[in-house]
Coordinates of C-alpha atoms in Angstrom, one line a residue:
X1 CA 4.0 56.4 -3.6
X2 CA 6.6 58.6 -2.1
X3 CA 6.1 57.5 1.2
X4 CA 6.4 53.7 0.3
X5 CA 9.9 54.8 -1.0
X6 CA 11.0 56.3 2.2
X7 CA 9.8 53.4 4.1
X8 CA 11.4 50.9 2.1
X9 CA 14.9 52.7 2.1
X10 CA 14.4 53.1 6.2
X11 CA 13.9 49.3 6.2
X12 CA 16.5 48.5 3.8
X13 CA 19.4 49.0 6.0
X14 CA 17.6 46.4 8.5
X15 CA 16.9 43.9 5.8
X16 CA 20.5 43.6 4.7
X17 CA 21.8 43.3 8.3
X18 CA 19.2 40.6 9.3
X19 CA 20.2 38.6 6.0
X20 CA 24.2 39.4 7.1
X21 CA 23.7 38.3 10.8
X22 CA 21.4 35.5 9.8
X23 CA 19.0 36.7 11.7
X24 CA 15.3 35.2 11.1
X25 CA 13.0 38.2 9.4
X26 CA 9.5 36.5 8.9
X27 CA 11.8 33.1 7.9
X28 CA 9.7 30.8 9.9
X29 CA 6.1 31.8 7.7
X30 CA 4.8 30.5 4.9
X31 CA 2.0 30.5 3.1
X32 CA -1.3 27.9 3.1
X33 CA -4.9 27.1 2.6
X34 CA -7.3 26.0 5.1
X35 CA -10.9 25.7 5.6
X36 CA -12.7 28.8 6.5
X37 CA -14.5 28.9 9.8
X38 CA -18.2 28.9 8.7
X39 CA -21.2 27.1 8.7
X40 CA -22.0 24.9 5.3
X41 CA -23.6 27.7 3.8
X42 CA -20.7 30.3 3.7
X43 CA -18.3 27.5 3.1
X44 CA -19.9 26.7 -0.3
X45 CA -19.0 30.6 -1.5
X46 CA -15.2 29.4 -1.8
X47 CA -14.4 27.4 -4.7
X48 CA -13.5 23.5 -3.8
X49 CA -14.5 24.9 -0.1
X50 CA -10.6 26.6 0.3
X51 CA -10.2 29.7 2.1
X52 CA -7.8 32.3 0.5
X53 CA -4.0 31.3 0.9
X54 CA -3.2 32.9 4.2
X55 CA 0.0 33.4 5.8
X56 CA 0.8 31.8 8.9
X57 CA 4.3 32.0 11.3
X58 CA 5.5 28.6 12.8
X59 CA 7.1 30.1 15.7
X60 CA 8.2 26.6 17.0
X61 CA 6.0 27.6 20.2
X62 CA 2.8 25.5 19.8
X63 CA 3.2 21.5 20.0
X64 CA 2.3 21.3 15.9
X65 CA 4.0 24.7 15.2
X66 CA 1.4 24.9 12.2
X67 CA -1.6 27.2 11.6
X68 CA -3.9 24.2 11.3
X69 CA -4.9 24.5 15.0
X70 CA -5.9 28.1 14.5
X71 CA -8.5 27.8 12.5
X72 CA -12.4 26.0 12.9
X73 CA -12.5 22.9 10.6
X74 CA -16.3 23.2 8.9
X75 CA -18.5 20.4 9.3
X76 CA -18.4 17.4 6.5
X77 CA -20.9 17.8 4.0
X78 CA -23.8 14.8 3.9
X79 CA -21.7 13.1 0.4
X80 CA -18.3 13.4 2.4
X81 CA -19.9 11.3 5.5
X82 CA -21.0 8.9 3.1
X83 CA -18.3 8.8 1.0
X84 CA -15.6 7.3 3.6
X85 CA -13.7 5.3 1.2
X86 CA -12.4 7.5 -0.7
X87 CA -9.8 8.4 2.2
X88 CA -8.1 5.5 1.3
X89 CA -8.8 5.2 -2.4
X90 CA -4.8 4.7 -2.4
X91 CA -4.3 2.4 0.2
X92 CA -3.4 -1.3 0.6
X93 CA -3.2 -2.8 4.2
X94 CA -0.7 -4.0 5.9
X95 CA 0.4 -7.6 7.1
X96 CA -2.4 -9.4 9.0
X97 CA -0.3 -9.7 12.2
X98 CA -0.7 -5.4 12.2
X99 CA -3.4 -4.6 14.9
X100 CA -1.9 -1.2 15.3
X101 CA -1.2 0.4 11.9
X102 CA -1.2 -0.4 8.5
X103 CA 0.2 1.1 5.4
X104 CA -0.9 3.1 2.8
X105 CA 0.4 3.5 -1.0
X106 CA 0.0 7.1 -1.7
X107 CA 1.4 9.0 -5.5
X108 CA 3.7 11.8 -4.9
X109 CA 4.6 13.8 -8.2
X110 CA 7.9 15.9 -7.8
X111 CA 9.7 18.4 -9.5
X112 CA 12.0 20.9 -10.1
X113 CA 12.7 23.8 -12.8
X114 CA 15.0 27.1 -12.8
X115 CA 13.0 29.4 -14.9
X116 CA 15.3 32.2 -14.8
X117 CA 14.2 34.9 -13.6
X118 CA 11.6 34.9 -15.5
X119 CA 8.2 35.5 -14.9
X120 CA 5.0 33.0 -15.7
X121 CA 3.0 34.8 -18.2
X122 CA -0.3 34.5 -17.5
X123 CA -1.5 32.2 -21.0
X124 CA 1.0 29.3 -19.2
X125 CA -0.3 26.3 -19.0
X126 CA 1.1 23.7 -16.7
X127 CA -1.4 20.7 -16.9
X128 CA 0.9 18.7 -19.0
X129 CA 4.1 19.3 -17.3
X130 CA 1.3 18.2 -14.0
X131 CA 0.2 15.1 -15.6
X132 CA -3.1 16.4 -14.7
X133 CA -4.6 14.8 -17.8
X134 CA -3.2 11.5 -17.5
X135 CA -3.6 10.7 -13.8
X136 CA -4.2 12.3 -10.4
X137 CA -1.7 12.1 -7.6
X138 CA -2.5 12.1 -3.9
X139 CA 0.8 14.7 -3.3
X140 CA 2.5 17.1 -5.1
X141 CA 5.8 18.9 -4.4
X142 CA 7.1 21.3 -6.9
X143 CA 10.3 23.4 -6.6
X144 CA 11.6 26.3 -8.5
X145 CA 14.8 28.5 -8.5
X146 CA 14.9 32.1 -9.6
X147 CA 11.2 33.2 -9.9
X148 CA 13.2 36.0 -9.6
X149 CA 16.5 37.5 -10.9
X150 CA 19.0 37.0 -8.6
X151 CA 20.2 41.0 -8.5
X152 CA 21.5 42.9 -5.6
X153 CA 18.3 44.2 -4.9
X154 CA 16.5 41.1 -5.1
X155 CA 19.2 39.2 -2.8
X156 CA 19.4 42.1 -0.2
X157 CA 15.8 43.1 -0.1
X158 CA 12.4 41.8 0.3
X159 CA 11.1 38.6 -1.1
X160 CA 9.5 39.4 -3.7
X161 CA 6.1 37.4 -2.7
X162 CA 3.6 38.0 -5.7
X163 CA 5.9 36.1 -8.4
X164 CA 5.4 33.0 -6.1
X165 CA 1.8 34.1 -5.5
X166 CA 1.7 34.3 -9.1
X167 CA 3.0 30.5 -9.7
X168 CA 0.9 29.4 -7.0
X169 CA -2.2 30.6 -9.0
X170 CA -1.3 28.8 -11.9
X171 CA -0.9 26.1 -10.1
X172 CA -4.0 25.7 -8.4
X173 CA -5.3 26.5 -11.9
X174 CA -3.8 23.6 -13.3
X175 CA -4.4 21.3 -10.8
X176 CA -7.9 21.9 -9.9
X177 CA -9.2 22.1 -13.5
X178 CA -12.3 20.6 -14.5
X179 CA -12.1 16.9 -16.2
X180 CA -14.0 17.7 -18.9
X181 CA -10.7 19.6 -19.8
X182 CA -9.9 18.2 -23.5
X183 CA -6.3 16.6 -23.8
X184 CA -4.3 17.8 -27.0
X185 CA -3.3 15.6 -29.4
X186 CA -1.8 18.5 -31.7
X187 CA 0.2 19.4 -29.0
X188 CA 1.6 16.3 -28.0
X189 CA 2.5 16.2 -31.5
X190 CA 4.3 19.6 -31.6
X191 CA 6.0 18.3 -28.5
X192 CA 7.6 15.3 -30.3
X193 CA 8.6 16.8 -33.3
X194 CA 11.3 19.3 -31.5
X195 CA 13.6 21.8 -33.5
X196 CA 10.4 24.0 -34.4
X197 CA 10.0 27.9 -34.0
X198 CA 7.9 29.2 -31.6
X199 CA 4.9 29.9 -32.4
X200 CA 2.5 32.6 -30.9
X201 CA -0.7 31.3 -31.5
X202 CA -2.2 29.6 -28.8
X203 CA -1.4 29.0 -24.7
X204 CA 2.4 28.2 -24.1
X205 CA 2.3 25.0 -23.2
X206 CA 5.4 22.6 -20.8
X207 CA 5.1 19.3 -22.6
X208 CA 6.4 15.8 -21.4
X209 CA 8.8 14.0 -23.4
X210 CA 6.7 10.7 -22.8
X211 CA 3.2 10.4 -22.3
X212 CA 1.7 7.0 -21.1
X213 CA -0.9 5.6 -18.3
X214 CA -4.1 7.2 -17.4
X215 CA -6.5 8.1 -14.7
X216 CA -9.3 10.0 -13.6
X217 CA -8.8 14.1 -12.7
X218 CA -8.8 15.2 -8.8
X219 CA -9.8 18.3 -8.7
X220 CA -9.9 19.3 -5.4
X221 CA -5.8 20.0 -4.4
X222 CA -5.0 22.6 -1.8
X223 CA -1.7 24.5 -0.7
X224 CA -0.4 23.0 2.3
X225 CA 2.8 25.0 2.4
X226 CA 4.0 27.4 -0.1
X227 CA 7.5 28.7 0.8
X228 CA 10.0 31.7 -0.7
X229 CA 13.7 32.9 0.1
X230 CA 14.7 35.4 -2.9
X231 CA 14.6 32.9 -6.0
X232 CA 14.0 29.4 -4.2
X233 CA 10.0 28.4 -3.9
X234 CA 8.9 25.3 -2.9
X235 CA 5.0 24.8 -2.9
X236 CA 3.3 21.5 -1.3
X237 CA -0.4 20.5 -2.6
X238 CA -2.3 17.5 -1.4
X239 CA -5.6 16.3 -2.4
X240 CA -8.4 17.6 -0.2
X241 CA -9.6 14.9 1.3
X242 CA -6.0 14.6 2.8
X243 CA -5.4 17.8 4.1
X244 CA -7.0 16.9 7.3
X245 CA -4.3 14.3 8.0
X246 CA -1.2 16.9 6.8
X247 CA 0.1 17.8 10.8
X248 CA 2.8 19.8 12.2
X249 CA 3.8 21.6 8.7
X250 CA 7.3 23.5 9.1
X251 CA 9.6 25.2 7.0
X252 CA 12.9 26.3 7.2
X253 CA 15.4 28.2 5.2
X254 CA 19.2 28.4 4.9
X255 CA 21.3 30.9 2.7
X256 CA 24.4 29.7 1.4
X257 CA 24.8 32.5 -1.5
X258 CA 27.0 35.7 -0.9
X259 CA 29.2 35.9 2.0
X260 CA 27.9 32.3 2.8
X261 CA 24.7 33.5 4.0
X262 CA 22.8 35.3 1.6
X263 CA 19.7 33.6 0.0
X264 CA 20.6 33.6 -3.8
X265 CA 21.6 30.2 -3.5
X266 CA 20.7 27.2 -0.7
X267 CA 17.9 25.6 0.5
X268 CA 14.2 26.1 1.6
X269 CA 13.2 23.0 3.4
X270 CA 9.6 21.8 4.1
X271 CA 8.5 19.1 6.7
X272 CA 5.2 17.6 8.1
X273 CA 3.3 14.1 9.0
X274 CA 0.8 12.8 7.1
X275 CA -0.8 9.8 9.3
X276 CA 2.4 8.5 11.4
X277 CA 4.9 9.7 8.6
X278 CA 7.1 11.9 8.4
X279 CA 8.2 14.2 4.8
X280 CA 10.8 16.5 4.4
X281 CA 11.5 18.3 1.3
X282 CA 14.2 20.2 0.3
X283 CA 14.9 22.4 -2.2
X284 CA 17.9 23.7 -3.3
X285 CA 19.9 26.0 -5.9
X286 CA 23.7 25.0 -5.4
X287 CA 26.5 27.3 -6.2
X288 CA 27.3 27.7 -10.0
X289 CA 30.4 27.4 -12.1
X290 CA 31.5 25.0 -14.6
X291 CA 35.6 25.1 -13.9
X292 CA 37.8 22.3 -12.2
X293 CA 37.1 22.8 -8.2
X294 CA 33.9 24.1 -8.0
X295 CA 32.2 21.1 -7.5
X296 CA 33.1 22.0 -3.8
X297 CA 31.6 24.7 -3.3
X298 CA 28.4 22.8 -4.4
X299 CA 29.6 19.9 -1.9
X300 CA 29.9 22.1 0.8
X301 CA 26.9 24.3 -0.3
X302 CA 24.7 20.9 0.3
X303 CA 26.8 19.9 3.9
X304 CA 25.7 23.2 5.1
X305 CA 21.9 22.9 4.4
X306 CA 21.9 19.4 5.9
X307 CA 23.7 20.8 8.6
X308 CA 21.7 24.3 9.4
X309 CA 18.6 22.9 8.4
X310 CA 16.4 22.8 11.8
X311 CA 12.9 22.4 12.6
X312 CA 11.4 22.9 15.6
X313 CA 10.7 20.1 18.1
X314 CA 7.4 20.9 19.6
X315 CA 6.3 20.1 23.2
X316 CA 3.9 17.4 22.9
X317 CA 5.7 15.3 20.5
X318 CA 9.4 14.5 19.6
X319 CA 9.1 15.6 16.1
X320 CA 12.0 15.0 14.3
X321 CA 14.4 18.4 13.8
X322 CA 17.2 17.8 11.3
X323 CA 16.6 16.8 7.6
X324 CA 18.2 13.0 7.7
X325 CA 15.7 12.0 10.8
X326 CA 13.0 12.1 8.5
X327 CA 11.1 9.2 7.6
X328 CA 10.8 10.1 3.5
X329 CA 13.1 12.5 2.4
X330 CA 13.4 14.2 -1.2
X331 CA 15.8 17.1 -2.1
X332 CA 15.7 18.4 -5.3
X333 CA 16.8 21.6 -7.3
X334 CA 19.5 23.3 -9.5
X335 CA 22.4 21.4 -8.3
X336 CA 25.0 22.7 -10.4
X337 CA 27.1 19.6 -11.2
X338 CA 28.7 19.4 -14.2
X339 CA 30.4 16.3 -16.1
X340 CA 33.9 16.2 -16.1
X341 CA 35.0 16.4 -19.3
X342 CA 36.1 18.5 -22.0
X343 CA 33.7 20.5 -23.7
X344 CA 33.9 19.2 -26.9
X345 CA 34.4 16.0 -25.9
X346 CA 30.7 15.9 -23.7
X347 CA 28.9 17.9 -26.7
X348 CA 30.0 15.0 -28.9
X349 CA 28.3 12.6 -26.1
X350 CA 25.9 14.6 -26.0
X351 CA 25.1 14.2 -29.7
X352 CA 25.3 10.9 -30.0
X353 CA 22.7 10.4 -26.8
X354 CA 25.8 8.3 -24.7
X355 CA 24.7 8.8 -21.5
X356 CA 26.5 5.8 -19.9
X357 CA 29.8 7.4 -20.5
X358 CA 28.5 11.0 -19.9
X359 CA 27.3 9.5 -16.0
X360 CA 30.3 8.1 -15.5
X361 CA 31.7 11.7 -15.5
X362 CA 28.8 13.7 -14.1
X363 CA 30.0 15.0 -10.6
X364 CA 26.8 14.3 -8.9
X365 CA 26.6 10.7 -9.5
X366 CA 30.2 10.7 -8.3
X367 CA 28.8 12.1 -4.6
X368 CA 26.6 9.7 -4.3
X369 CA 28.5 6.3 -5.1
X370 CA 31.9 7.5 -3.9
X371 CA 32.9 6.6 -0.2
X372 CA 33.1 10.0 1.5
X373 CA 30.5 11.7 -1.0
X374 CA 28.7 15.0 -0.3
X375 CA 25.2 12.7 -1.3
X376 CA 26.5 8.9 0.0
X377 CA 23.5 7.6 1.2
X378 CA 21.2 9.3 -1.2
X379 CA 19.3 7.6 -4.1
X380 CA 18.6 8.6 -8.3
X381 CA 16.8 7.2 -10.3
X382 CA 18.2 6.1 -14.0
X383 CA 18.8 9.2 -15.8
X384 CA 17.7 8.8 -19.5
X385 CA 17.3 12.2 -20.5
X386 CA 19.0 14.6 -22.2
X387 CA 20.7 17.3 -20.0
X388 CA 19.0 19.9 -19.2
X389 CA 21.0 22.9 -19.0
X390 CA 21.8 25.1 -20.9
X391 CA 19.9 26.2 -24.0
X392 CA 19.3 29.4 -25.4
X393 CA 16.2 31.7 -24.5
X394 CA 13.2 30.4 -26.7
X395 CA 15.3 27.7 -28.3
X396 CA 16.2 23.8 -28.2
X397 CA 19.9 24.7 -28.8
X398 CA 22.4 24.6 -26.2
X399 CA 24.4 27.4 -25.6
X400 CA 27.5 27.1 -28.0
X401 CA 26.1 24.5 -30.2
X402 CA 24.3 24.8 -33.7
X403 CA 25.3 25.7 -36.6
X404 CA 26.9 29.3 -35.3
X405 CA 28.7 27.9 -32.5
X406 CA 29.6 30.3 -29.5
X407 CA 27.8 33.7 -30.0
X408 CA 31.1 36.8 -29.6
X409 CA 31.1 37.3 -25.6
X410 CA 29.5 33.9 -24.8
X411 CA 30.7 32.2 -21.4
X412 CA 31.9 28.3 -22.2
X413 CA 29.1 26.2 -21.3
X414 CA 28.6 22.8 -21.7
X415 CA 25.8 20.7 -21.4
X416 CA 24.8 18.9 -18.0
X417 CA 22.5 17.6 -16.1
X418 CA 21.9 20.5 -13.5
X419 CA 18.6 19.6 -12.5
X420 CA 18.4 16.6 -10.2
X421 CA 15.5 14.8 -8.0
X422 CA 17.4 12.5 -5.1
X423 CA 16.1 10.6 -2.2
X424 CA 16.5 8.9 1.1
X425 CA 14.1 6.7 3.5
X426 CA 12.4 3.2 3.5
X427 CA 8.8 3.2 1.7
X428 CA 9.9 5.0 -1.6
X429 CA 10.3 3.6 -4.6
X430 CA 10.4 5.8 -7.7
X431 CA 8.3 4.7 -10.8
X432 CA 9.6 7.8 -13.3
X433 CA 12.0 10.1 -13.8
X434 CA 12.1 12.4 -16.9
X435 CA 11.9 15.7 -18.0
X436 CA 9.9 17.7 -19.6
X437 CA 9.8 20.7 -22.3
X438 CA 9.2 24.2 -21.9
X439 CA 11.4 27.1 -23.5
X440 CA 10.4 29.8 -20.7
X441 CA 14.2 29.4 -19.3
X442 CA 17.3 28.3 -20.0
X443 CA 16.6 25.2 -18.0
X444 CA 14.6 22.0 -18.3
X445 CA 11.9 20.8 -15.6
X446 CA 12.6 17.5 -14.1
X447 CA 10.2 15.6 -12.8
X448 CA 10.2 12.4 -10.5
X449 CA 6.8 10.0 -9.2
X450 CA 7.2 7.8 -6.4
X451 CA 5.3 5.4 -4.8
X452 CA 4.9 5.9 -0.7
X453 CA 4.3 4.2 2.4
X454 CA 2.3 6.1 4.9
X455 CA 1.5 4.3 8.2
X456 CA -1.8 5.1 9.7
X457 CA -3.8 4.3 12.4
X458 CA -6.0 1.3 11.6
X459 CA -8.9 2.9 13.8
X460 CA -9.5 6.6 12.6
X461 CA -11.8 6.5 15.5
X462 CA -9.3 5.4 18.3
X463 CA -8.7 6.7 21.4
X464 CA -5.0 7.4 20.1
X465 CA -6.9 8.8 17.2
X466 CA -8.1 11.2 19.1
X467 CA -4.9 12.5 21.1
X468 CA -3.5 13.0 17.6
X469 CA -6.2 14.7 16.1
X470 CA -7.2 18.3 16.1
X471 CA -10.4 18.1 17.6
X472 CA -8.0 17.1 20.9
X473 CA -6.1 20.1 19.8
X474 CA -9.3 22.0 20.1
X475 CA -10.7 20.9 23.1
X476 CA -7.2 21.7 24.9
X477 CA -7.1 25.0 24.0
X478 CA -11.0 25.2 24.8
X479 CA -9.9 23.5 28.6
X480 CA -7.1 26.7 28.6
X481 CA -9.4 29.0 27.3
X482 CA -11.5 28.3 30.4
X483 CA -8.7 27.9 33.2
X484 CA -7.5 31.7 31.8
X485 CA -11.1 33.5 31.9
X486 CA -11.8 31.4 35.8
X487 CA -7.9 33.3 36.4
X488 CA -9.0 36.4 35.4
X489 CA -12.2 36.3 37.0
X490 CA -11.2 35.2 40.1
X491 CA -8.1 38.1 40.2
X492 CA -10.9 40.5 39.4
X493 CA -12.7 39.3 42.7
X494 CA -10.1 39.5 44.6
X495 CA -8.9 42.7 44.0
X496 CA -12.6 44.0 44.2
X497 CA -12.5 42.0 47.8
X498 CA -9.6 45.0 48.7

């Protein structure tokens, strides 16, 4: 124990100047699941045939710059050969006149929730705030700001990894939970009715405000990317079956916070290709403050990370590096806008559920239909929700409302929608937008589903296939393997020759 403390206070000097100098310490890993490298027998010992989250470093050196390609792929079971449809369970071709590609119509579920600073205790259930019940999607992309509390220590030191580990469990807990799984009725109920205390008997549950649709379970999901900088964590699950198309995963991270570089507030940004498209995701916790002015630090906040935000290239492809070159692109998070108006005034609003004149006040919507905007460009869906910030711990009250007003000491907060989903890119089109319900924070999670195009190859089995595959991957670095040992051996020779 005592020589853990020395070491950390040795490195502590160098983990402060790294964050000051914005120099990269471990910025470029992140955290995934892939196959283990076994024969069929071993590989049934892992549940859903995962390997343990690893960590991996995308260095920007290899053409993919992702771990995929350092790992064995295990064969396909005998029900997976057969079983080829269910690749493309989601999919609807293209036009006729399409010999090359076609298109696919995948579900991507995302969301975002502050839970300040606090931490998941372990009877949380997220299956409803998932959807998991209701319907299966073929991607998920869930961000979070402050899994931690954004103290000195926190923002200077270490990540602290095992509150995202921590999340990520839950997560895979959630999502990979049997069918037979019963949905709650009495809790849909205890949802609905709103206002009610606590109670402590049962699992906490995050309920959605509306429940409708349906759909069979997936239960195989893996981890794809999982990504931390202090309090910002944005996670990346796909089905299983489409893991093996998820290429050239990348993350990278941008610090806007203290001193305009420390990581208590800004961005961590996730890209990849599944088939011939491109994703990038970005999650973000804007700079705070509810006062006339500030919404420039947020605007500035957000030019930053689209300006900072790199990826690497690669050498075999021309992959694209800034956020906006993307083909689909979502950014989501704590924003921070507010709505322009006097307090009392937007409580009033708030009351009375106006959110037409509320909008045309809020500061975000502003960016993104004024000429000039911070967000021009960018696209929301309607927002017919209450506002989800900011309530009091364990309560459906906003802070300074009820019956006893402002508490003595109480900073003036109004109501506002803090917690936004946006979007850019052809092939999108978003079929909800809500939030849901959970009292772990002083924040509500918002959640968005969309519907996406993915190109793909028509022929799986092409030769272009091939080139883009990881069994090419393979067999290159099988070829260099080779020309490196015939080096070696023939060095050897020669200088046993002198």
């Amino acid at each position: 124990m005592l020589e853990n403390r020395r070491q950390a206070e040795v490195l502590w000097p160098r983990l402060v100047a790294n964050k000051l100098f914005r120099k990269p310490s471990g910025s470029h890993a992140f955290v995934a699941d892939f196959p283990m490298a076994a024969a069929d027998d071993d590989f049934d010992q892992f549940d859903g045939g995962v390997a343990p989250a690893a960590e991996f470093v995308d260095d920007g050196c290899s053409p993919d710059a992702d771990a995929c390609r350092r790992v064995k792929r295990p064969r396909p079971r005998p029900q997976q050969r057969e079983n080829k449809t269910l690749k493309y369970r989601y999919g609807a071709p293209a036009a006729a006149g399409d010999h090359t590609s076609h298109h696919h119509r995948s579900r991507l579920f995302t969301s975002t929730w502050n839970v300040g600073g606090v931490a998941p205790p372990d009877d949380l259930d997220l299956a409803d705030w998932l959807d998991t019940r209701n319907a299966a999607y073929d991607i998920y992309v869930l961000g979070f700001q402050e899994v931690v509390p954004l103290s000195a220590r926190n923002v200077l030191g270490a990540d602290k990894k095992r509150v995202g580990m921590r999340w990520n469990e839950l997560i895979r807990a959630a999502l990979n939970r049997s069918s037979s799984a019963p949905s709650s009725h009495h809790d849909q109920r205890d949802a609905k009715g709103g206002g009610g205390e606590t109670t402590r008997q049962g699992p906490q549950k995050v309920h959605p405000v509306r429940r409708d649709g349906g759909g069979e379970l997936a239960r195989d999901y893996r981890c794809v990317v999982s990504k931390q900088m202090v309090g910002i964590l944005l996670t990346v699950w796909v089905r299983g079956d489409l893991s093996r198309f998820v290429r050239h995963a990348s993350v990278s991270c941008v610090g806007c916070g203290v001193m305009g570089c420390l990581g208590n507030k800004g961005a961590v940004s996730v890209r990849f290709r599944l088939h011939d498209t491109s994703f990038c995701f970005v999650c973000c916790h804007l700079a705070s403050g509810g006062r006339e002015g500030d919404e420039a630090h947020r605007n500035s906040d957000a030019t930053e990370i689209l300006s900072r935000t790199t990826f690497p290239r690669g050498h075999s492809l021309s992959l694209p590096q800034k956020i906006l070159d993307h083909d689909r692109v979502i950014l989501l998070g704590d924003l921070n806008y507010r709505i322009s108006l006097p307090e009392t005034k937007t409580r009033l609003l708030v009351e009375r559920q106006d959110w037409k004149t509320l909008l045309e006040h809020d500061q975000l919507r502003s960016e993104v239909v004024s000429e000039g905007g911070a967000f021009r460009g960018w696209n929301e869906g309607a927002v017919t929700f209450s506002p989800t910030y900011k309530y009091y711990p364990n309560s459906d009250t906003y802070c300074g409302g009820g019956a006893q007003g402002r508490r003595k000491g109480e900073k003036r907060r109004a109501p506002a929608w803090c917690d936004r989903i946006l979007w850019r890119g052809e092939g999108l089109k978003q079929k909800q937008y809500d939030r849901c319900e959970s009292r772990l924070s002083d924040h509500r999670p918002v959640r968005a589903v969309f519907a996406v195009e993915v190109e793909a190859p028509r022929n799986l089995n092409s030769l272009r296939s091939f080139f883009m595959s990881e069994r090419f991957d393979g067999a290159r670095r099988s070829a260099a393997d080779l020309l490196r040992k015939d080096d070696t051996t023939s060095s050897a020779r020669f200088g046993d020759t002198i």
